[in-house]
C-alpha positions as a LaTeX table, in Angstrom:
\begin{tabular}{lrrr}
\hline
Residue & $x$ (\AA) & $y$ (\AA) & $z$ (\AA) \\
\hline
Lys1 & 85.50 & 86.70 & 101.31 \\
Asp2 & 84.53 & 86.32 & 104.94 \\
Phe3 & 88.12 & 86.26 & 106.20 \\
Ala4 & 88.81 & 89.62 & 104.52 \\
Leu5 & 85.69 & 91.19 & 106.05 \\
Glu6 & 86.69 & 89.88 & 109.48 \\
Ala7 & 90.24 & 91.25 & 109.10 \\
Tyr8 & 88.83 & 94.63 & 108.06 \\
Arg9 & 86.53 & 94.70 & 111.09 \\
Arg10 & 89.51 & 93.85 & 113.34 \\
Gly11 & 91.33 & 96.93 & 112.07 \\
Ile12 & 93.72 & 95.42 & 109.54 \\
Ile13 & 94.80 & 98.23 & 107.19 \\
Phe14 & 93.61 & 97.75 & 103.62 \\
Asp15 & 95.65 & 99.37 & 100.86 \\
Ile16 & 94.81 & 99.42 & 97.19 \\
Gly17 & 98.23 & 98.92 & 95.64 \\
His18 & 97.34 & 98.91 & 91.95 \\
Gly19 & 99.80 & 96.78 & 90.04 \\
Thr20 & 99.92 & 94.76 & 86.86 \\
Asp21 & 97.94 & 91.92 & 88.49 \\
Ser22 & 96.30 & 93.51 & 91.51 \\
Phe23 & 93.29 & 95.71 & 90.79 \\
Asn24 & 89.87 & 94.57 & 89.61 \\
Phe25 & 86.86 & 96.87 & 89.17 \\
Lys26 & 84.32 & 94.24 & 90.23 \\
Val27 & 86.18 & 93.35 & 93.43 \\
Ala28 & 86.57 & 97.05 & 94.30 \\
Glu29 & 82.86 & 97.67 & 93.65 \\
Ile30 & 81.80 & 94.68 & 95.79 \\
Ala31 & 84.06 & 95.87 & 98.61 \\
Arg32 & 82.48 & 99.35 & 98.48 \\
Lys33 & 78.98 & 97.84 & 98.62 \\
Lys34 & 80.03 & 95.93 & 101.75 \\
Glu35 & 81.38 & 99.20 & 103.19 \\
Val36 & 84.97 & 98.01 & 102.97 \\
Ser37 & 87.16 & 100.88 & 101.82 \\
Ala38 & 90.88 & 101.08 & 101.39 \\
Gln39 & 92.50 & 103.20 & 104.07 \\
Ser40 & 95.39 & 103.96 & 101.74 \\
Ile41 & 95.98 & 103.96 & 98.01 \\
Ser42 & 99.26 & 103.36 & 96.23 \\
Thr43 & 100.64 & 101.92 & 93.02 \\
Asp44 & 102.99 & 99.05 & 92.33 \\
Ile45 & 104.48 & 101.00 & 89.48 \\
Tyr46 & 107.53 & 100.12 & 87.43 \\
Ile47 & 108.63 & 100.82 & 83.87 \\
Arg48 & 106.47 & 98.18 & 82.11 \\
Asn49 & 103.11 & 98.96 & 83.73 \\
Arg50 & 103.86 & 102.68 & 83.65 \\
Lys51 & 104.32 & 102.65 & 79.88 \\
Asn52 & 101.98 & 99.82 & 78.83 \\
Gly53 & 99.41 & 99.90 & 81.65 \\
Pro54 & 97.26 & 99.12 & 83.32 \\
Val55 & 98.70 & 101.31 & 86.11 \\
Tyr56 & 100.34 & 104.22 & 84.24 \\
Asp57 & 100.45 & 106.55 & 87.27 \\
Leu58 & 98.80 & 107.44 & 90.56 \\
Ala59 & 96.37 & 109.84 & 88.84 \\
Thr60 & 95.01 & 106.99 & 86.71 \\
Thr61 & 94.62 & 104.80 & 89.79 \\
Leu62 & 92.75 & 107.58 & 91.57 \\
Ser63 & 90.53 & 108.09 & 88.51 \\
Lys64 & 89.62 & 104.39 & 88.57 \\
Leu65 & 88.63 & 104.72 & 92.22 \\
Leu66 & 86.51 & 107.79 & 91.45 \\
Lys67 & 84.68 & 105.54 & 88.98 \\
Val68 & 84.21 & 102.86 & 91.67 \\
Gly69 & 82.58 & 105.43 & 93.95 \\
Tyr70 & 85.27 & 106.88 & 96.19 \\
Ser71 & 84.81 & 110.58 & 96.92 \\
Leu72 & 87.55 & 113.09 & 96.22 \\
Glu73 & 87.88 & 113.61 & 99.99 \\
Glu74 & 88.41 & 109.86 & 100.56 \\
Leu75 & 91.02 & 109.72 & 97.82 \\
Ile76 & 92.96 & 112.70 & 99.18 \\
Ser77 & 93.04 & 111.20 & 102.66 \\
Ala78 & 94.09 & 107.80 & 101.28 \\
Val79 & 97.17 & 109.27 & 99.57 \\
Thr80 & 98.16 & 111.80 & 102.26 \\
Thr81 & 97.24 & 111.53 & 105.94 \\
Ala82 & 96.44 & 107.80 & 105.99 \\
Pro83 & 99.79 & 106.51 & 104.64 \\
Ala84 & 101.67 & 108.98 & 106.85 \\
Lys85 & 99.82 & 107.60 & 109.87 \\
Asn86 & 100.16 & 103.95 & 108.75 \\
Phe87 & 103.93 & 104.28 & 108.37 \\
Asn88 & 104.41 & 106.64 & 111.32 \\
Leu89 & 105.83 & 109.39 & 109.12 \\
Ala90 & 105.45 & 112.36 & 111.43 \\
Asn91 & 106.66 & 114.95 & 108.89 \\
Lys92 & 104.40 & 113.82 & 106.03 \\
Gly93 & 100.73 & 113.72 & 105.13 \\
Ser94 & 99.45 & 117.18 & 106.01 \\
Leu95 & 100.31 & 120.83 & 105.64 \\
Glu96 & 101.50 & 122.14 & 108.98 \\
Val97 & 104.38 & 124.29 & 110.16 \\
Gly98 & 107.43 & 122.09 & 110.61 \\
Lys99 & 106.25 & 119.30 & 108.31 \\
Asp100 & 107.58 & 118.50 & 104.85 \\
Gly101 & 105.74 & 120.54 & 102.25 \\
Asp102 & 105.74 & 117.94 & 99.48 \\
Leu103 & 102.61 & 118.44 & 97.36 \\
Thr104 & 101.03 & 117.08 & 94.21 \\
Phe105 & 98.56 & 119.22 & 92.31 \\
Phe106 & 95.82 & 117.51 & 90.31 \\
Lys107 & 93.13 & 118.88 & 88.05 \\
Leu108 & 89.67 & 117.23 & 88.21 \\
Glu109 & 88.35 & 117.09 & 84.66 \\
Asp110 & 84.97 & 116.10 & 83.25 \\
Lys111 & 86.33 & 113.70 & 80.69 \\
Gln112 & 85.36 & 110.35 & 79.29 \\
Glu113 & 88.34 & 108.07 & 79.20 \\
Lys114 & 88.76 & 104.31 & 78.94 \\
Leu115 & 89.98 & 102.87 & 82.25 \\
Val116 & 91.33 & 99.32 & 82.29 \\
Asp117 & 91.86 & 97.14 & 85.37 \\
Ser118 & 94.51 & 94.45 & 85.85 \\
Asn119 & 92.26 & 91.79 & 84.30 \\
Gly120 & 91.48 & 93.78 & 81.16 \\
Asn121 & 88.01 & 94.87 & 82.29 \\
Val122 & 87.10 & 98.30 & 80.92 \\
Gln123 & 85.11 & 101.10 & 82.53 \\
Gln124 & 84.36 & 104.51 & 81.03 \\
Ser125 & 85.19 & 107.48 & 83.25 \\
Glu126 & 83.02 & 110.54 & 83.70 \\
Gln127 & 85.80 & 112.38 & 85.53 \\
Ile128 & 89.54 & 111.94 & 85.74 \\
Leu129 & 92.34 & 113.40 & 87.79 \\
Ser130 & 95.27 & 114.79 & 85.81 \\
Pro131 & 98.59 & 115.76 & 87.37 \\
Val132 & 99.54 & 119.41 & 86.99 \\
Ala133 & 102.61 & 119.90 & 89.18 \\
Cys134 & 104.32 & 118.82 & 92.37 \\
Thr135 & 106.75 & 120.21 & 94.89 \\
Val136 & 109.42 & 118.11 & 96.54 \\
Ala137 & 111.76 & 119.62 & 99.12 \\
Gly138 & 110.75 & 123.09 & 97.97 \\
Thr139 & 111.36 & 122.53 & 94.25 \\
Leu140 & 108.43 & 122.91 & 91.84 \\
Tyr141 & 108.08 & 120.38 & 89.02 \\
Gln142 & 105.44 & 120.99 & 86.37 \\
Glu143 & 103.80 & 118.34 & 84.21 \\
Arg144 & 105.16 & 118.36 & 80.70 \\
Glu145 & 102.72 & 118.60 & 77.82 \\
Lys146 & 101.95 & 115.17 & 76.37 \\
Lys147 & 102.71 & 114.85 & 72.69 \\
\hline
\end{tabular}
């Protein structure tokens, strides 16, 4: 839509906040073709869409955006430095002395997996991101094996 393009050009921050009703592959692909990229990426996650989809977790959302054409570098920035800057969180978003050292470790896998958007549209991945571990306030948490 023209109003969205104009807002983007004026510097309005665009966030992909994948929720039960708020992510569509076609819309994301059209935006990319028009050189409109989300500055930040998040999820609107809660118990129902975490268990039953389509969101599941941040790794799944990032995998969907890999499929749409975002680079790994764009995705990392959109979940680290960009949100820290957008919300003026001086101690977050990068690894520097004196900043919080909260980290999430992902593994990039060559794997075909069915990815579903909020409208039920399906894309097949070539690569996915899988969580491995994270650290929060100096404590390491490792991903449990899925049964």
